[in-house]
XYZ file of C-alpha atoms in Angstrom:
630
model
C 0.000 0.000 0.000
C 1.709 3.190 -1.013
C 1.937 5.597 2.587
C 1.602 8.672 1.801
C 5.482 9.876 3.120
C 6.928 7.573 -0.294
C 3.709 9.668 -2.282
C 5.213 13.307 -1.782
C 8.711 12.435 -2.189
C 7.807 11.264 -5.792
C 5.925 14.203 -6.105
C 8.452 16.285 -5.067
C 10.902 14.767 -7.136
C 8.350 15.937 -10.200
C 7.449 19.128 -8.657
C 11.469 19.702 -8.842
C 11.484 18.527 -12.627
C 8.341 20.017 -14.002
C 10.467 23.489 -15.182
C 13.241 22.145 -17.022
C 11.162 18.669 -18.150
C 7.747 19.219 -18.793
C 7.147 15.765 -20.378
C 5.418 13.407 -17.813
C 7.306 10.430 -19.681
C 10.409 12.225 -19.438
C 9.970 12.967 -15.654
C 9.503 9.348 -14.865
C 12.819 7.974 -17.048
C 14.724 10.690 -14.978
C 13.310 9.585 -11.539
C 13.785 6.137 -12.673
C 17.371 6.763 -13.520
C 18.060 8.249 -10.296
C 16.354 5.643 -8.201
C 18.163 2.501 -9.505
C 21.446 4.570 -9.283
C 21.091 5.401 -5.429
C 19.675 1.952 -5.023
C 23.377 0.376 -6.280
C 25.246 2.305 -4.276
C 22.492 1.720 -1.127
C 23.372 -2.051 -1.895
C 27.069 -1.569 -2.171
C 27.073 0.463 1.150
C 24.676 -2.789 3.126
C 27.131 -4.976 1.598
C 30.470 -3.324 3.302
C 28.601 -1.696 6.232
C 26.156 -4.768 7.538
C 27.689 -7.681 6.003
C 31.456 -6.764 6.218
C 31.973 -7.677 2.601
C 33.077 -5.268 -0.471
C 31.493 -2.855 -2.967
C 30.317 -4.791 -5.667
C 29.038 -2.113 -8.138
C 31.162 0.985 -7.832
C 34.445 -0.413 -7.592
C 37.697 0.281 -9.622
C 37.629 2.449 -12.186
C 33.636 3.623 -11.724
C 34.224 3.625 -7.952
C 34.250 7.812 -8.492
C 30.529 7.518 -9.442
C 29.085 6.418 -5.872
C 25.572 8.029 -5.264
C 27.582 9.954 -1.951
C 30.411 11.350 -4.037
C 27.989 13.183 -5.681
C 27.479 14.880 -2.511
C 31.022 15.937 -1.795
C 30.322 19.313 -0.162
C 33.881 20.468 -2.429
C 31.820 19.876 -5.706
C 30.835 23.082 -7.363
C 27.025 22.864 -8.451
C 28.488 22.536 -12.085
C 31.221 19.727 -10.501
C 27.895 17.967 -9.480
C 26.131 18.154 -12.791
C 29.026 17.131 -15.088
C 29.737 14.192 -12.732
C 26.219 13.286 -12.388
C 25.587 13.373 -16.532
C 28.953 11.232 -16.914
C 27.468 8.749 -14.626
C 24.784 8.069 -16.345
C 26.367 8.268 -19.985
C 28.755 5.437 -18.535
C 26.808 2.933 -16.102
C 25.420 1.108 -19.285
C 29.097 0.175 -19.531
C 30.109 -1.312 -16.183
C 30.592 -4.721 -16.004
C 30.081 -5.023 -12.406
C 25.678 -3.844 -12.705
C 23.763 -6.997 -13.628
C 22.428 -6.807 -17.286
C 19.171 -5.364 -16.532
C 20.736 -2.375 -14.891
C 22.788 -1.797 -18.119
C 19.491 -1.940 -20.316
C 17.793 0.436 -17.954
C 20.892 2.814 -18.355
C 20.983 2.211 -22.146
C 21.171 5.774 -23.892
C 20.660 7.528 -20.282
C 21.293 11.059 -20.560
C 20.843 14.358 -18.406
C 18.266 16.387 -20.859
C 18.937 19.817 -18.851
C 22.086 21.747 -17.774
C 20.697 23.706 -14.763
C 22.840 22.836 -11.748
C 20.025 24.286 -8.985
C 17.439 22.125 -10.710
C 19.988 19.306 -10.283
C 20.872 19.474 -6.580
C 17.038 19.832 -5.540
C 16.355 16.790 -7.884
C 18.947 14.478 -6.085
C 18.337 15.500 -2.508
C 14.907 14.709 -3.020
C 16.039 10.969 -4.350
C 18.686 11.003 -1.465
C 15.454 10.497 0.964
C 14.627 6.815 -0.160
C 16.372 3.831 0.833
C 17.069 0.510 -0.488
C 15.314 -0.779 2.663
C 12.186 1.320 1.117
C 11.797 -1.081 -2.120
C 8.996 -3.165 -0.960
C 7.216 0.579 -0.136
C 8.873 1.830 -3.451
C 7.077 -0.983 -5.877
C 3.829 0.673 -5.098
C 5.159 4.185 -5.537
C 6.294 3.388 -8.313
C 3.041 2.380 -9.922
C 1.518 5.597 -8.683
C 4.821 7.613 -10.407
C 3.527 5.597 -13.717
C -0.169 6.581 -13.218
C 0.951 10.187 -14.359
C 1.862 8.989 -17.889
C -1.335 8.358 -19.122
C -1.129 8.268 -22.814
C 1.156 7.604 -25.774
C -1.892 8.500 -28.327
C 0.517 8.524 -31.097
C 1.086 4.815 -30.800
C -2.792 4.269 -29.269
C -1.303 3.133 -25.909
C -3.605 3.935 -23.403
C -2.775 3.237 -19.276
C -5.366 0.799 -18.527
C -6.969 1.839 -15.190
C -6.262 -0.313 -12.758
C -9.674 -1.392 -11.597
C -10.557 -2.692 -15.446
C -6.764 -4.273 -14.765
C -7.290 -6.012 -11.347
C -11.315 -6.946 -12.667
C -9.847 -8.912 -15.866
C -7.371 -10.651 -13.467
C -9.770 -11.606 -11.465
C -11.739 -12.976 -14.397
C -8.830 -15.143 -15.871
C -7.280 -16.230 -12.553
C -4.210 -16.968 -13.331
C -2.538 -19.616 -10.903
C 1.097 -19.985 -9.371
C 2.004 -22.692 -11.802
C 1.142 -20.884 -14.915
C 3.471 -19.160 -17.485
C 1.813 -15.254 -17.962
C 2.717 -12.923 -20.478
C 1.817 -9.593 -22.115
C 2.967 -8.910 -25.774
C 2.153 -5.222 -25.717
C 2.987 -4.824 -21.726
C 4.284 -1.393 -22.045
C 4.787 -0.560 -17.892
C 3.682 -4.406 -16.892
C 0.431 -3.256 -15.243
C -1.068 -6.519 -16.300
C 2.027 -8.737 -15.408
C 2.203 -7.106 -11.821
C -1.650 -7.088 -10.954
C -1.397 -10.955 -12.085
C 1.794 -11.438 -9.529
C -0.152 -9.878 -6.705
C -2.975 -11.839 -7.316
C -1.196 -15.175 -7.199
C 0.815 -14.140 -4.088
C -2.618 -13.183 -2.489
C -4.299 -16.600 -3.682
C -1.195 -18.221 -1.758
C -1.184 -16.236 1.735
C -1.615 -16.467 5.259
C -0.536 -13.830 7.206
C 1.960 -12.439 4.871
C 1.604 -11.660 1.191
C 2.631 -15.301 -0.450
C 3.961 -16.811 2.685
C 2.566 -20.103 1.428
C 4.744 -20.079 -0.882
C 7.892 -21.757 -0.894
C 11.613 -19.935 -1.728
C 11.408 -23.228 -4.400
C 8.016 -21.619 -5.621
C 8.531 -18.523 -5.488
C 11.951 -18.579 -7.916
C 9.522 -20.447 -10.195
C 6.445 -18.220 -10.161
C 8.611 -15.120 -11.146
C 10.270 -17.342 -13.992
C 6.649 -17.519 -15.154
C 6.132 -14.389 -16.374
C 7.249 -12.797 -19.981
C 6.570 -9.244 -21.375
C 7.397 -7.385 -24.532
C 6.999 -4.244 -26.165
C 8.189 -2.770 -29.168
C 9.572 0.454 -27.436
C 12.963 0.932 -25.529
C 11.944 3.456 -23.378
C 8.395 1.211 -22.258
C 11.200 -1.562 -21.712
C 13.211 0.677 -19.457
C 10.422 1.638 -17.659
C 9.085 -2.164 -17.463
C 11.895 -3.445 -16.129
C 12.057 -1.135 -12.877
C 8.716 -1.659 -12.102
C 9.335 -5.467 -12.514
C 12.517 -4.802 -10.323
C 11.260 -2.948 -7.546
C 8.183 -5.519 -7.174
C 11.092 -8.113 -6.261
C 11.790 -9.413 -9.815
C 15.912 -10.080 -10.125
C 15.872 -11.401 -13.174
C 12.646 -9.982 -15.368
C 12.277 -11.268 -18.873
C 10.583 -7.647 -20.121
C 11.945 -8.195 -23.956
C 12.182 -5.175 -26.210
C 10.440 -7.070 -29.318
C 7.869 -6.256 -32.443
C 5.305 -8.833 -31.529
C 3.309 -8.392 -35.275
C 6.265 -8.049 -37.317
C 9.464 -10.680 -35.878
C 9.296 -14.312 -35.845
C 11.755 -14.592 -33.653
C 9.966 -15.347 -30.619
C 6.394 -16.961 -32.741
C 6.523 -20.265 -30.958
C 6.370 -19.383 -27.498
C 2.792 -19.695 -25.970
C 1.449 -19.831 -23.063
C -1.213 -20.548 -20.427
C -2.457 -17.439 -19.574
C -2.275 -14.042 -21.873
C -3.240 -10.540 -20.828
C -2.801 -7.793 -22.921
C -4.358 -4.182 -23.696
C -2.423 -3.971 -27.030
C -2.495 -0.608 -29.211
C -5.600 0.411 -30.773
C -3.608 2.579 -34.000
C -2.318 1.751 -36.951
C 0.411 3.736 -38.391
C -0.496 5.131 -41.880
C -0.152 2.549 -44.232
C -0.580 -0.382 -42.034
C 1.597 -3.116 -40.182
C 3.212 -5.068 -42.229
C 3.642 -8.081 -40.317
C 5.034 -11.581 -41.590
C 2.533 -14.556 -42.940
C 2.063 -16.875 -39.658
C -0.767 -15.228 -38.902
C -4.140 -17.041 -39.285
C -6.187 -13.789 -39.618
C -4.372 -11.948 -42.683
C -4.709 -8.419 -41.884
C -2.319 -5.067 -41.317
C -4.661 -3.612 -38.293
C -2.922 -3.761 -34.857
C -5.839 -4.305 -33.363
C -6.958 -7.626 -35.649
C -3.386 -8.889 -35.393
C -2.454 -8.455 -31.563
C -5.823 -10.220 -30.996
C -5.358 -13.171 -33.332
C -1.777 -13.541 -31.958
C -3.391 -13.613 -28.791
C -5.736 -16.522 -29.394
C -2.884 -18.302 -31.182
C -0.416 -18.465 -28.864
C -2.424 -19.763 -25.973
C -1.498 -23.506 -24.948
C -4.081 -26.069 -25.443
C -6.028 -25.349 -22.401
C -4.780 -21.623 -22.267
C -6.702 -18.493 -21.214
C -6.736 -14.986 -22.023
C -7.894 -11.326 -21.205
C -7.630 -8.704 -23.899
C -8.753 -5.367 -24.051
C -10.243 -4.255 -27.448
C -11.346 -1.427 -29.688
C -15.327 -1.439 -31.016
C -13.966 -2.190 -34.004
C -13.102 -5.488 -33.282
C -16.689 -6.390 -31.887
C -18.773 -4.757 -35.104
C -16.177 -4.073 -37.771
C -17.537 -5.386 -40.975
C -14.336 -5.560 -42.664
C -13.272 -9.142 -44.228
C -10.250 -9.708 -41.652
C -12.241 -8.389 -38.947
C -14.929 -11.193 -39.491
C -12.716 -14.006 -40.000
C -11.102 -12.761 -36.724
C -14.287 -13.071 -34.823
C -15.194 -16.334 -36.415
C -12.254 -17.779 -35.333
C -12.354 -16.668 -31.415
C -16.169 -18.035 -31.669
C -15.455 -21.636 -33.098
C -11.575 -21.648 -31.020
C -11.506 -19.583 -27.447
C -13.640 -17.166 -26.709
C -16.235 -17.505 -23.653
C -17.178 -14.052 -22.886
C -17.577 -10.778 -24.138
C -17.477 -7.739 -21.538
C -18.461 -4.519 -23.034
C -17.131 -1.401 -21.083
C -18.850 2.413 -21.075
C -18.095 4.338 -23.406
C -15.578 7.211 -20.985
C -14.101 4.369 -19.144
C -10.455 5.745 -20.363
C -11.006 9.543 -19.995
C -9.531 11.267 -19.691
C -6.643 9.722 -21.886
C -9.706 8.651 -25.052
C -12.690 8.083 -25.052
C -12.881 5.409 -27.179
C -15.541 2.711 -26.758
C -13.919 -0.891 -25.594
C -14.708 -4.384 -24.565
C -13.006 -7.114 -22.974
C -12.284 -10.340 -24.672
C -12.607 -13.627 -22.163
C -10.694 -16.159 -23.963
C -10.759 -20.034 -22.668
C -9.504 -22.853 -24.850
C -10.831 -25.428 -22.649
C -14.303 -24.459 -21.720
C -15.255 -23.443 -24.748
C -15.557 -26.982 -25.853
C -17.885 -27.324 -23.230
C -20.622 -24.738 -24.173
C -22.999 -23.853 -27.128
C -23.071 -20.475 -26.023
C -21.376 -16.653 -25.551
C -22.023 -14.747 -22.843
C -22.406 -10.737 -23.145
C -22.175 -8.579 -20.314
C -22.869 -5.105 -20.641
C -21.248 -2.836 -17.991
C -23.056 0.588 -17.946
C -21.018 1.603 -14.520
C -17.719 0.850 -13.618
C -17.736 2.820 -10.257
C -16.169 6.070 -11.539
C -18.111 8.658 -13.539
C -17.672 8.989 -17.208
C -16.441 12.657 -16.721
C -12.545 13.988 -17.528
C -11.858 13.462 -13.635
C -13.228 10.019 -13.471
C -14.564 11.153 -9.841
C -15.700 7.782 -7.933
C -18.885 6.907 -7.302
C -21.614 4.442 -5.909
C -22.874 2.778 -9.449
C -20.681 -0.169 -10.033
C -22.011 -3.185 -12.512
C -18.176 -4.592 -12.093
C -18.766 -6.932 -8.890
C -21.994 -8.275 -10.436
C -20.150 -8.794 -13.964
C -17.085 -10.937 -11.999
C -20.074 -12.912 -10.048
C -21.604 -13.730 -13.266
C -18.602 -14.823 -15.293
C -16.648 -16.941 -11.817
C -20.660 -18.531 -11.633
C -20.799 -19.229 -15.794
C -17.035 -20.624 -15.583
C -18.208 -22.858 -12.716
C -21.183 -24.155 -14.148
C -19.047 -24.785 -17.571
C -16.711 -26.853 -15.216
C -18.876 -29.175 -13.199
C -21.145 -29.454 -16.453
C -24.284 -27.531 -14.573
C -26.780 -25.095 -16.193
C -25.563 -21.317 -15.450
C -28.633 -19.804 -13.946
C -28.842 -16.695 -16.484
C -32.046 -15.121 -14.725
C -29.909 -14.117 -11.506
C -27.940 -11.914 -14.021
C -30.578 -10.856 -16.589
C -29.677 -7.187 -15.473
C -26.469 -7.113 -17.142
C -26.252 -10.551 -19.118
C -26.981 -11.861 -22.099
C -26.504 -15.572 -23.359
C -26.555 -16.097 -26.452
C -25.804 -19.528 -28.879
C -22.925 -19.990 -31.163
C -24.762 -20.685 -34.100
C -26.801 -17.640 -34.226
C -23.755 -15.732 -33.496
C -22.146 -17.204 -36.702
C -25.301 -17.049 -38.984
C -24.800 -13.341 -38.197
C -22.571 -12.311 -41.266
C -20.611 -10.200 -39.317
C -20.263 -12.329 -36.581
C -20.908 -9.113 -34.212
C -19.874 -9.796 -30.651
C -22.175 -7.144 -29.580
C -24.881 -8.375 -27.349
C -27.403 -5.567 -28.570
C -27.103 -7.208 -31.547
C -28.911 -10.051 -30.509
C -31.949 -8.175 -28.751
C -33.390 -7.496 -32.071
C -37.202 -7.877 -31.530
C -36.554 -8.127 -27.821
C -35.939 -4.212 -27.234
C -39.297 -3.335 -25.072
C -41.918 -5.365 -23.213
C -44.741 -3.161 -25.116
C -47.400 -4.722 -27.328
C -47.037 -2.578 -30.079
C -45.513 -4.508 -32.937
C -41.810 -4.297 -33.912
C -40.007 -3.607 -37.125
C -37.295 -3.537 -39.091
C -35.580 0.229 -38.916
C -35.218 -0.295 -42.989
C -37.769 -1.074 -43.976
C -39.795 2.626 -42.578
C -36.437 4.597 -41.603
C -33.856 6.199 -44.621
C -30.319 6.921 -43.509
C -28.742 9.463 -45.272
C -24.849 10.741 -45.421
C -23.949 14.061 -44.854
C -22.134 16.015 -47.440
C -18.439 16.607 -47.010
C -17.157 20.472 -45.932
C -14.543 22.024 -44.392
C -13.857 25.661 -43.396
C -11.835 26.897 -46.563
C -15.547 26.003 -48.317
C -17.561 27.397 -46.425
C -19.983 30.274 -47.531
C -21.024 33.608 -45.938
C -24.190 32.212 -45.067
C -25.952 31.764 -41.422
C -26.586 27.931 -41.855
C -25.523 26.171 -39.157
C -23.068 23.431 -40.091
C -23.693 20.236 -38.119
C -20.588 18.292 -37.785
C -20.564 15.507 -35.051
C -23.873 15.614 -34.326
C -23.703 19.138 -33.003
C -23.350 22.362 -34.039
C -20.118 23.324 -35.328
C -18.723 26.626 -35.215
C -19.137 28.347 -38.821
C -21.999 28.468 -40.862
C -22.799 27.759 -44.434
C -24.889 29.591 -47.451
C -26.673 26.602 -48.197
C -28.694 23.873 -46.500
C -29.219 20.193 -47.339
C -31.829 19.277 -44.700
C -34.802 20.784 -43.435
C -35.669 21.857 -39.875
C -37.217 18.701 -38.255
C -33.688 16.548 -38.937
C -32.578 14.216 -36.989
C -28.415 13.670 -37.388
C -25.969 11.366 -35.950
C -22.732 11.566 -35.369
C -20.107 9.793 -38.277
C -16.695 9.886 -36.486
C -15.016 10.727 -33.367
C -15.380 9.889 -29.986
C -18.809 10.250 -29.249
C -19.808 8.717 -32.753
C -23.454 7.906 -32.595
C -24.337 10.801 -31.250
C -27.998 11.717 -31.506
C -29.242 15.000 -32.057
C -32.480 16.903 -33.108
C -32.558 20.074 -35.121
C -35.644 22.333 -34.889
C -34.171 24.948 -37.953
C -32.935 24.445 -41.327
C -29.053 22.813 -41.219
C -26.400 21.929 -43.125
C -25.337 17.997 -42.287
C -21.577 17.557 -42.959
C -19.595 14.660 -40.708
C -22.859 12.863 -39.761
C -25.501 10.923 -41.173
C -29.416 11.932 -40.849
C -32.123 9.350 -40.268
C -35.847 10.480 -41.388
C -39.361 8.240 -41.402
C -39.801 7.182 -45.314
C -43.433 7.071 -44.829
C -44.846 10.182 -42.286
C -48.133 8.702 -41.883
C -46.738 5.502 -40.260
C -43.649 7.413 -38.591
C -43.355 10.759 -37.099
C -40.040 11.460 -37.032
C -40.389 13.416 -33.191
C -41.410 9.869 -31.715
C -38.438 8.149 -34.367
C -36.099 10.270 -32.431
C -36.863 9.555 -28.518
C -36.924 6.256 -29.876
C -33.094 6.309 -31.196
C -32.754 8.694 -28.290
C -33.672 6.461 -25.860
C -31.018 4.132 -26.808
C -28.012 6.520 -26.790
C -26.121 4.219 -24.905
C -26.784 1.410 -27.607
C -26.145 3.204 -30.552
C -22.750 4.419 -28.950
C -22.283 0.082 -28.645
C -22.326 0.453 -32.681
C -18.906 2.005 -32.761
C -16.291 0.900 -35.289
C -12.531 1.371 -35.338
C -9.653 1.997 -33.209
C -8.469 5.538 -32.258
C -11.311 7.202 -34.280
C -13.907 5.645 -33.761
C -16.927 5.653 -36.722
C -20.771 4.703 -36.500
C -22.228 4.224 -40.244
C -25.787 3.635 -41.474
C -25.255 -0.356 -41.731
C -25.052 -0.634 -38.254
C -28.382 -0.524 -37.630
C -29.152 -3.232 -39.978
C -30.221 -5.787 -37.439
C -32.712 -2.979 -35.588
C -35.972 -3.602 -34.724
C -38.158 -0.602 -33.582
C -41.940 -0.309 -31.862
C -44.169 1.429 -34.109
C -47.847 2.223 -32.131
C -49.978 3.956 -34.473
C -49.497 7.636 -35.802
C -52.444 9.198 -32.880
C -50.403 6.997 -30.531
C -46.751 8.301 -31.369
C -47.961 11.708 -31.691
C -49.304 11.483 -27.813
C -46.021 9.815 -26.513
C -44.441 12.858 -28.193
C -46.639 15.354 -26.263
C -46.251 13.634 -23.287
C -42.447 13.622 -23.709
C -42.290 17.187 -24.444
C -44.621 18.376 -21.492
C -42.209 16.745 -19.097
C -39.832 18.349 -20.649
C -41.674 21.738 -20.612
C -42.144 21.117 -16.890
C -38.483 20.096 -16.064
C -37.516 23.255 -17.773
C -40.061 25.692 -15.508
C -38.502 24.024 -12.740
C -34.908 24.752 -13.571
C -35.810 28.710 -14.351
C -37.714 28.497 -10.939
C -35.063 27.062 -9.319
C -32.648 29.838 -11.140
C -35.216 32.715 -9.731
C -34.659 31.231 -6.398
C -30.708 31.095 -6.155
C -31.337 35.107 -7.907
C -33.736 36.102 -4.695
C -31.957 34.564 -2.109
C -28.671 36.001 -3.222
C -29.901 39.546 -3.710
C -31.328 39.442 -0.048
C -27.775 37.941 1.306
C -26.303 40.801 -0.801
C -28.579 43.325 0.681
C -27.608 42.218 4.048
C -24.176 42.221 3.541
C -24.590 45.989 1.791
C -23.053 44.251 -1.451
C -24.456 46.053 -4.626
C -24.645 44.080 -7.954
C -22.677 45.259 -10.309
């Protein structure tokens, strides 16, 4: 548990940074750096001090670059900077540091030449100790929390509640090999450590574990990522958890061979979600042939599993609804192969770093011989709000999810039925075949609710077959007129205007692209649609298009389910293929309308009222206080 003395000296060793380098990323390497460098000499000081023994990583020749000579008090501040940025330019060349300190000092360098900015930064290191590390794991996972994003490679952080909640789905056990092929900081590979150690304790964190056992379990575990500096950063996490040895690789999962024939029992992974321009091109093992990261991180997922292997990924939309060839052969596969269990996540549940929409992947090689079926959970609440802040809050569908997938699991197991009904608020089972007659194989549970949507009497219908869709029209600010047409781009208002319009006032629009694609909107004036789509009734006296809209609106939360793609996420008309809607008769839509609106009317009088209210009672506070409004 990270104490809250270990909390502000990492934040102090930022707070000391922050002017000279502003890059979070940058901020950690450097603290990083520093810690593993005090942490040597710490050990070569226990080892001569406690044990009566000799230095054994500043000795000889790099003996001058002990943490303490730095602070010689006959060092000029410029004597202390020049020694300090030597240090680190020549640790990665000492034989006497173990191999992984050399790869975290690989390339080190000092990025600033500000001696004040210096001294601050090492006294603050200076107040850890090497007898701190167990205290220092933790801190150091809170020091990583403030690098949320690498958007230019679509690495997100994965918060660590989704983390711990997919561990907790898989459970991986002590005798299991574990890896991550995207691990970037080895969230995943940590949380999964922790959990075994907690599986196998008593009084003490893993205590039932043997030394025998425990050499083994942290043998178990394998991570790579395609970037040094995620490497770096993986390997002091992995070190300061109690790893020696920890087999974080630096390796390009989609396009090398080198490693293709390792697999393993359990896999957890939240790989990148972007594609650079032009696509991956990675080599022809693959059984899905694609150049998307996200189709080819999954299907190397699901391929290197052993026979009975298991697996938690974290996915875009896309690669629940994509239509795309290689995304449907891809979903085909994990149906007929591995995959159990489909958890789809809100919408915000990585703000503030994207707000892309995402699922979780349960893979299982072994029980899925055992069932017919898939089971979709929909989480609406994860227990933080949806908001930039991700504030924490009471609504939380994630114990209720893990309930329902430990119970499925178990009844899979001991060959039982899985009693669906005490879950019908968030589950959905549904059979294999009907998942594969679907020609996209969508592994969206809303999918599957067609004709299902409402307990009303009124008669569903196809959306087609009485709704048009209809693209916007392309624009961009170097064409637009001198008109006062507003331009509706996203679903909303943008902010210029056009000279012409292309729908009339009554249209409703959704939202193309972005990350709230599906966004559903009505316009009471004249507009101009650009990046969305409109949908209109083809027939007004069976459809008004008010009631068409509180319908769609209605199921904001389900249309945002239709997202496809990666970093960008896109919604298109052909999404809504499979849609059913009620249709009452006209006199009967046209009162649900009026009823609608009069609440509306009425919620609004009670906001102004409450507005006139706050007014009075401030004026007479005001007049009390002799405060005239300005």
């Amino acid at each position: 548990m990270l104490d809250n003395i270990t909390k502000k000296n990492i934040d102090d060793c930022r707070d000391v940074l922050v002017g000279k380098v502003p890059d979070p990323k940058s901020q950690i390497e450097q603290i990083t750096l520093a810690l593993i460098y005090k942490f040597m000499d710490d050990m070569d000081r226990e080892a001569v001090e406690k044990f009566k023994g000799k230095a054994k990583f500043f000795t000889d020749e790099y003996s001058k670059y002990g943490w303490r000579k730095l602070f010689d008090p006959s060092l000029s501040g410029k004597d202390m900077l020049d020694l300090y940025s030597d240090a680190l330019d020549k640790l990665q060349t000492n034989p006497n540091i173990p191999e992984l300190f050399r790869n975290i000092f690989k390339n080190a360098y000092l990025p600033y030449r500000d001696p004040s900015t210096l001294k601050l930064f090492l006294k603050c290191i200076n107040e850890f100790e090497y007898s701190h590390s167990e205290k220092l794991g933790d801190a150091f996972e809170y020091l990583l929390s403030v690098m949320g994003t690498q958007s230019d490679a679509g690495q997100f952080r994965t918060p660590r509640h989704i983390i711990d909640f997919i561990i907790a789905c898989v459970n991986p056990l002590k005798s299991e090999t574990i890896s991550d092929p995207a691990c970037g900081t080895s969230g995943f590979l940590l949380s999964a450590y922790k959990h075994i150690l907690k599986q196998n304790t008593d009084k003490r964190d893993g205590d039932k574990l043997t030394p025998d056992q425990r050499k083994k379990v942290a043998t178990n575990f394998v991570g790579y990522d395609i970037s040094p500096d995620m490497v770096r950063l993986s390997l002091a996490n992995m070190y300061l958890h109690g790893f020696t040895s920890p087999q974080i690789y630096e390796y390009d999962t989609l396009s090398s061979e080198d490693r293709w024939n390792e697999t393993f029992d359990v896999i957890l992974a939240n790989p990148p979600f972007m594609t650079p321009k032009g696509g991956i091109r990675p080599h022809k093992k693959f059984g899905v042939q694609a150049n998307k990261a996200e189709v080819l991180f999954t299907d190397y997922i699901a391929e290197h599993l052993n026979n009975n292997g298991r697996a938690g990924i974290v996915v875009p939309n896309g690669i629940v609804s994509t239509t795309q060839t290689a995304y449907t052969q891809l979903r085909k596969l994990l149906v007929n192969d591995s995959l159990i269990a489909v958890v789809s996540l809100p919408a915000g549940c990585f703000n503030p770093y994207s707000a892309v929409k995402t699922s979780i992947l349960l893979l299982d090689k072994a029980l899925v011989k055992r069932s017919n079926y898939v089971l979709f959970i929909k989480v609406e609440n994860d227990g933080f709000d949806l908001g930039a802040q991700r504030n924490e809050f009471e609504k939380n569908d994630l114990p209720l999810a893990l309930d329902a997938i430990i119970e499925y699991k178990a009844s899979l197991t001991e060959g039982r039925t899985f009693d669906i009904e005490k879950y019908s608020k968030i589950c959905l089972l549904v059979e294999k075949k009907l998942v594969l007659a679907n020609k996209d194989v969508a592994l969206s549970g809303d999918r599957y609710l067609a004709g299902k949507l409402s307990t009303t009497d009124y008669p569903s219908i196809p959306i087609n077959e009485i709704v048009e869709f209809k693209r916007g029209t392309s624009i961009t600010k170097k064409n637009v007129g001198e008109g006062n047409i507003p331009v509706i781009a996203g679903g909303q208002q943008a902010a210029y205007y056009h000279n012409v319009i292309n729908r009339e006032a009554g249209a409703i629009t959704i939202s193309s692209s972005g990350a709230y694609a599906g966004f559903i909107a009505y316009h009471n004036y004249p507009i101009f649609a650009s990046d969305c789509f409109t949908a209109a009734s083809k027939d007004k006296t069976l459809l008004n298009d008010k009631f068409l809209f509180y319908v769609l609106k209605g199921r904001q939360e389900d249309v945002y389910e239709l997202q496809e793609g990666g970093a960008q996420p896109h919604i298109y008309p052909k999404n809504f293929d499979n849609w059913e809607i009620p249709l009452p008769s006209l006199d009967i839509q046209n009162e649900i309308v009026k009823e609608i609106e009069d609440y509306q009317k009425e919620i609004e009088d009670l906001k102004n009222e409450i507005n006139n209210t706050e007014q009075k009672i401030k004026g007479k506070i005001n007049a009390v206080w002799g405060v005239k409004e300005e």
